[in-house]
Amino acid sequence: MNVKIVNKGKHKLPHYATEQSAGMDLRANLGAPVTLKPLERTLIKTGLFMELQAGYEAQIRPRSGLAFKQGITVLNAPGTIDADYRGEIGVLLVNLSNEDVTIEDGERVAQMVIAKHEQVEWKEVNSLEDSNRGEGGFGSTGKK
Ligand SMILES: O=c1ccn([C@H]2C[C@H](O)[C@@H](COP(=O)(O)OP(=O)(O)OP(=O)(O)O)O2)c(=O)[nH]1
């Protein structure tokens, strides 16, 4: 599937690192490194703008390595890029470690998965059909 993309940043376009990768890493497009104190958050710009086809979204997800090694994650994970959004793709990072962490220009800060999605029309009713699961939730299955 072709997706139109504009790159106003200085880094190469995101790409699939292996033949079956689901996500493409996104690079920070920064004028200068950004340091996050513990629990500090910041919006990292990518320089990328894209035009998804209707029925598709892009999900912005954390990178496991960055989370494990440095405690950096995506605060609103998974971030949602709507098909009608034409602004710059941003990555909202938070530092969940107890040390300062510096994000460098060009660093891979998150990954992006393009996914199909549905839109529903509500059919409002007064009651729902019974199911043998009932109303149980929040850890109610598998009880001895
Ligand atoms: O991680 C993200 C999440 C969102 N966006 C952009 C694309 C998305 O289409 C738009 C709006 O995002 P969202 O719907 O999550 O934000 P909102 O807080 O509900 O704002 P809005 O009123 O703009 O919908 O912001 C990003 O660039 N990165």
mmCIF file of C-alpha atoms and ligand atoms in Angstrom:
data_model
loop_
_atom_site.group_PDB
_atom_site.id
_atom_site.type_symbol
_atom_site.label_atom_id
_atom_site.label_comp_id
_atom_site.label_asym_id
_atom_site.label_seq_id
_atom_site.Cartn_x
_atom_site.Cartn_y
_atom_site.Cartn_z
ATOM 1 C CA MET A 1 0.000 0.000 0.000
ATOM 2 C CA ASN A 2 1.364 3.436 -0.883
ATOM 3 C CA VAL A 3 1.135 6.183 1.725
ATOM 4 C CA LYS A 4 1.993 9.775 0.853
ATOM 5 C CA ILE A 5 4.608 11.211 3.196
ATOM 6 C CA VAL A 6 6.378 14.557 3.405
ATOM 7 C CA ASN A 7 9.739 14.638 5.152
ATOM 8 C CA LYS A 8 10.615 18.122 6.414
ATOM 9 C CA GLY A 9 13.166 16.670 8.798
ATOM 10 C CA LYS A 10 16.770 15.773 8.188
ATOM 11 C CA HIS A 11 16.618 12.021 8.694
ATOM 12 C CA LYS A 12 15.765 9.189 6.343
ATOM 13 C CA LEU A 13 12.207 7.921 6.104
ATOM 14 C CA PRO A 14 11.099 5.262 8.604
ATOM 15 C CA HIS A 15 11.497 1.753 7.231
ATOM 16 C CA TYR A 16 10.752 -1.847 8.196
ATOM 17 C CA ALA A 17 13.977 -3.233 9.688
ATOM 18 C CA THR A 18 13.218 -6.858 8.808
ATOM 19 C CA GLU A 19 11.044 -8.559 6.239
ATOM 20 C CA GLN A 20 8.195 -9.099 8.684
ATOM 21 C CA SER A 21 8.546 -6.133 11.033
ATOM 22 C CA ALA A 22 5.184 -4.717 12.058
ATOM 23 C CA GLY A 23 6.577 -1.349 13.057
ATOM 24 C CA MET A 24 8.957 1.246 11.681
ATOM 25 C CA ASP A 25 11.161 3.186 14.074
ATOM 26 C CA LEU A 26 10.644 6.944 14.221
ATOM 27 C CA ARG A 27 13.614 9.256 14.660
ATOM 28 C CA ALA A 28 13.686 12.455 16.680
ATOM 29 C CA ASN A 29 14.174 15.523 14.489
ATOM 30 C CA LEU A 30 15.783 17.934 16.925
ATOM 31 C CA GLY A 31 17.777 21.144 16.692
ATOM 32 C CA ALA A 32 19.561 20.174 19.898
ATOM 33 C CA PRO A 33 19.471 17.247 22.338
ATOM 34 C CA VAL A 34 16.616 17.252 24.852
ATOM 35 C CA THR A 35 17.140 16.159 28.453
ATOM 36 C CA LEU A 36 14.221 14.759 30.409
ATOM 37 C CA LYS A 37 14.323 14.786 34.172
ATOM 38 C CA PRO A 38 12.625 11.919 36.054
ATOM 39 C CA LEU A 39 8.870 11.978 35.307
ATOM 40 C CA GLU A 40 9.324 14.837 32.836
ATOM 41 C CA ARG A 41 7.527 14.587 29.493
ATOM 42 C CA THR A 42 8.098 16.229 26.147
ATOM 43 C CA LEU A 43 6.738 16.221 22.618
ATOM 44 C CA ILE A 44 9.417 15.089 20.175
ATOM 45 C CA LYS A 45 8.874 16.160 16.579
ATOM 46 C CA THR A 46 9.740 13.853 13.702
ATOM 47 C CA GLY A 47 9.608 16.203 10.703
ATOM 48 C CA LEU A 48 7.186 13.731 9.081
ATOM 49 C CA PHE A 49 3.717 14.448 7.698
ATOM 50 C CA MET A 50 1.611 11.759 6.082
ATOM 51 C CA GLU A 51 -1.691 11.096 4.410
ATOM 52 C CA LEU A 52 -3.173 7.755 5.388
ATOM 53 C CA GLN A 53 -6.007 6.228 3.400
ATOM 54 C CA ALA A 54 -9.449 6.246 5.012
ATOM 55 C CA GLY A 55 -9.878 3.190 7.222
ATOM 56 C CA TYR A 56 -6.263 3.198 8.382
ATOM 57 C CA GLU A 57 -4.568 4.637 11.470
ATOM 58 C CA ALA A 58 -0.994 4.803 12.643
ATOM 59 C CA GLN A 59 -0.173 3.726 16.174
ATOM 60 C CA ILE A 60 2.798 5.272 17.946
ATOM 61 C CA ARG A 61 4.202 2.757 20.356
ATOM 62 C CA PRO A 62 7.176 2.605 22.731
ATOM 63 C CA ARG A 63 10.419 0.865 21.787
ATOM 64 C CA SER A 64 11.150 -1.946 24.223
ATOM 65 C CA GLY A 65 14.903 -1.328 24.329
ATOM 66 C CA LEU A 66 14.518 2.342 25.223
ATOM 67 C CA ALA A 67 11.982 1.455 27.911
ATOM 68 C CA PHE A 68 14.086 -1.352 29.383
ATOM 69 C CA LYS A 69 17.467 0.377 29.256
ATOM 70 C CA GLN A 70 16.515 3.979 29.983
ATOM 71 C CA GLY A 71 12.939 4.024 31.300
ATOM 72 C CA ILE A 72 11.734 6.126 28.373
ATOM 73 C CA THR A 73 8.253 5.318 27.101
ATOM 74 C CA VAL A 74 5.408 6.850 25.100
ATOM 75 C CA LEU A 75 3.093 8.583 27.538
ATOM 76 C CA ASN A 76 -0.095 8.262 25.473
ATOM 77 C CA ALA A 77 0.761 4.804 24.123
ATOM 78 C CA PRO A 78 -0.482 3.825 21.731
ATOM 79 C CA GLY A 79 -0.718 7.295 20.205
ATOM 80 C CA THR A 80 -3.237 7.466 17.391
ATOM 81 C CA ILE A 81 -2.587 9.191 14.053
ATOM 82 C CA ASP A 82 -5.925 9.678 12.295
ATOM 83 C CA ALA A 83 -6.197 9.332 8.531
ATOM 84 C CA ASP A 84 -7.394 12.931 8.216
ATOM 85 C CA TYR A 85 -4.502 14.371 10.275
ATOM 86 C CA ARG A 86 -2.094 16.431 8.197
ATOM 87 C CA GLY A 87 0.113 17.834 10.940
ATOM 88 C CA GLU A 88 3.587 16.781 11.942
ATOM 89 C CA ILE A 89 3.835 13.411 13.627
ATOM 90 C CA GLY A 90 4.868 13.935 17.221
ATOM 91 C CA VAL A 91 6.020 11.450 19.844
ATOM 92 C CA LEU A 92 5.061 12.150 23.438
ATOM 93 C CA LEU A 93 7.849 10.746 25.594
ATOM 94 C CA VAL A 94 8.057 10.461 29.363
ATOM 95 C CA ASN A 95 11.034 9.563 31.508
ATOM 96 C CA LEU A 96 9.949 6.910 33.999
ATOM 97 C CA SER A 97 13.478 6.331 35.283
ATOM 98 C CA ASN A 98 14.962 8.067 38.302
ATOM 99 C CA GLU A 99 17.788 9.635 36.285
ATOM 100 C CA ASP A 100 18.038 12.364 33.665
ATOM 101 C CA VAL A 101 17.861 10.941 30.133
ATOM 102 C CA THR A 102 19.037 12.805 27.034
ATOM 103 C CA ILE A 103 17.340 12.292 23.674
ATOM 104 C CA GLU A 104 19.687 12.956 20.746
ATOM 105 C CA ASP A 105 18.827 14.219 17.300
ATOM 106 C CA GLY A 106 18.203 11.225 15.025
ATOM 107 C CA GLU A 107 17.612 8.828 17.915
ATOM 108 C CA ARG A 108 14.929 6.202 17.361
ATOM 109 C CA VAL A 109 12.367 7.200 19.954
ATOM 110 C CA ALA A 110 9.280 5.139 19.104
ATOM 111 C CA GLN A 111 7.839 2.815 16.512
ATOM 112 C CA MET A 112 4.880 3.291 14.223
ATOM 113 C CA VAL A 113 2.459 0.554 13.185
ATOM 114 C CA ILE A 114 -0.017 1.203 10.378
ATOM 115 C CA ALA A 115 -3.262 -0.641 11.049
ATOM 116 C CA LYS A 116 -6.730 -1.017 9.604
ATOM 117 C CA HIS A 117 -9.606 0.006 11.795
ATOM 118 C CA GLU A 118 -13.392 -0.031 11.719
ATOM 119 C CA GLN A 119 -15.895 2.724 12.358
ATOM 120 C CA VAL A 120 -19.230 1.629 13.796
ATOM 121 C CA GLU A 121 -22.704 3.034 13.807
ATOM 122 C CA TRP A 122 -24.427 2.693 17.179
ATOM 123 C CA LYS A 123 -27.634 0.708 17.319
ATOM 124 C CA GLU A 124 -29.054 1.821 20.643
ATOM 125 C CA VAL A 125 -31.190 -0.816 22.412
ATOM 126 C CA ASN A 126 -32.670 -1.240 25.892
ATOM 127 C CA SER A 127 -31.057 -4.562 26.715
ATOM 128 C CA LEU A 128 -28.403 -6.903 25.427
ATOM 129 C CA GLU A 129 -28.649 -10.595 24.600
ATOM 130 C CA ASP A 130 -27.644 -12.961 27.416
ATOM 131 C CA SER A 131 -24.288 -14.650 27.247
ATOM 132 C CA ASN A 132 -22.913 -17.363 29.515
ATOM 133 C CA ARG A 133 -20.206 -14.959 30.620
ATOM 134 C CA GLY A 134 -22.626 -12.487 32.138
ATOM 135 C CA GLU A 135 -21.274 -9.331 33.734
ATOM 136 C CA GLY A 136 -18.072 -10.779 35.194
ATOM 137 C CA GLY A 137 -14.944 -8.807 34.492
ATOM 138 C CA PHE A 138 -11.763 -7.496 36.038
ATOM 139 C CA GLY A 139 -10.216 -10.836 36.944
ATOM 140 C CA SER A 140 -13.453 -12.764 37.427
ATOM 141 C CA THR A 141 -12.560 -15.613 35.054
ATOM 142 C CA GLY A 142 -10.520 -18.582 36.213
ATOM 143 C CA LYS A 143 -11.684 -18.315 39.857
ATOM 144 C CA LYS A 144 -11.553 -21.602 41.722
HETATM 145 O O1 LIG B 1 1.208 10.273 19.528
HETATM 146 C C1 LIG B 1 0.559 11.026 18.808
HETATM 147 C C2 LIG B 1 -0.828 11.135 18.916
HETATM 148 C C3 LIG B 1 -1.487 12.020 18.074
HETATM 149 N N1 LIG B 1 -0.815 12.753 17.153
HETATM 150 C C4 LIG B 1 -1.530 13.637 16.238
HETATM 151 C C5 LIG B 1 -2.249 12.821 15.175
HETATM 152 C C6 LIG B 1 -3.642 12.749 15.639
HETATM 153 O O2 LIG B 1 -4.538 12.584 14.558
HETATM 154 C C7 LIG B 1 -3.783 14.083 16.367
HETATM 155 C C8 LIG B 1 -4.812 14.082 17.443
HETATM 156 O O3 LIG B 1 -4.498 13.079 18.360
HETATM 157 P P1 LIG B 1 -5.538 12.630 19.469
HETATM 158 O O4 LIG B 1 -6.870 12.415 18.863
HETATM 159 O O5 LIG B 1 -4.917 11.546 20.250
HETATM 160 O O6 LIG B 1 -5.526 13.951 20.352
HETATM 161 P P2 LIG B 1 -6.616 14.705 21.147
HETATM 162 O O7 LIG B 1 -5.999 15.130 22.398
HETATM 163 O O8 LIG B 1 -7.892 13.914 21.226
HETATM 164 O O9 LIG B 1 -6.777 15.986 20.257
HETATM 165 P P3 LIG B 1 -7.710 16.334 19.044
HETATM 166 O O10 LIG B 1 -8.729 17.231 19.636
HETATM 167 O O11 LIG B 1 -6.791 17.037 18.082
HETATM 168 O O12 LIG B 1 -8.268 15.057 18.481
HETATM 169 O O13 LIG B 1 -2.503 14.347 16.932
HETATM 170 C C9 LIG B 1 0.557 12.634 17.035
HETATM 171 O O14 LIG B 1 1.194 13.270 16.207
HETATM 172 N N2 LIG B 1 1.202 11.769 17.868
#
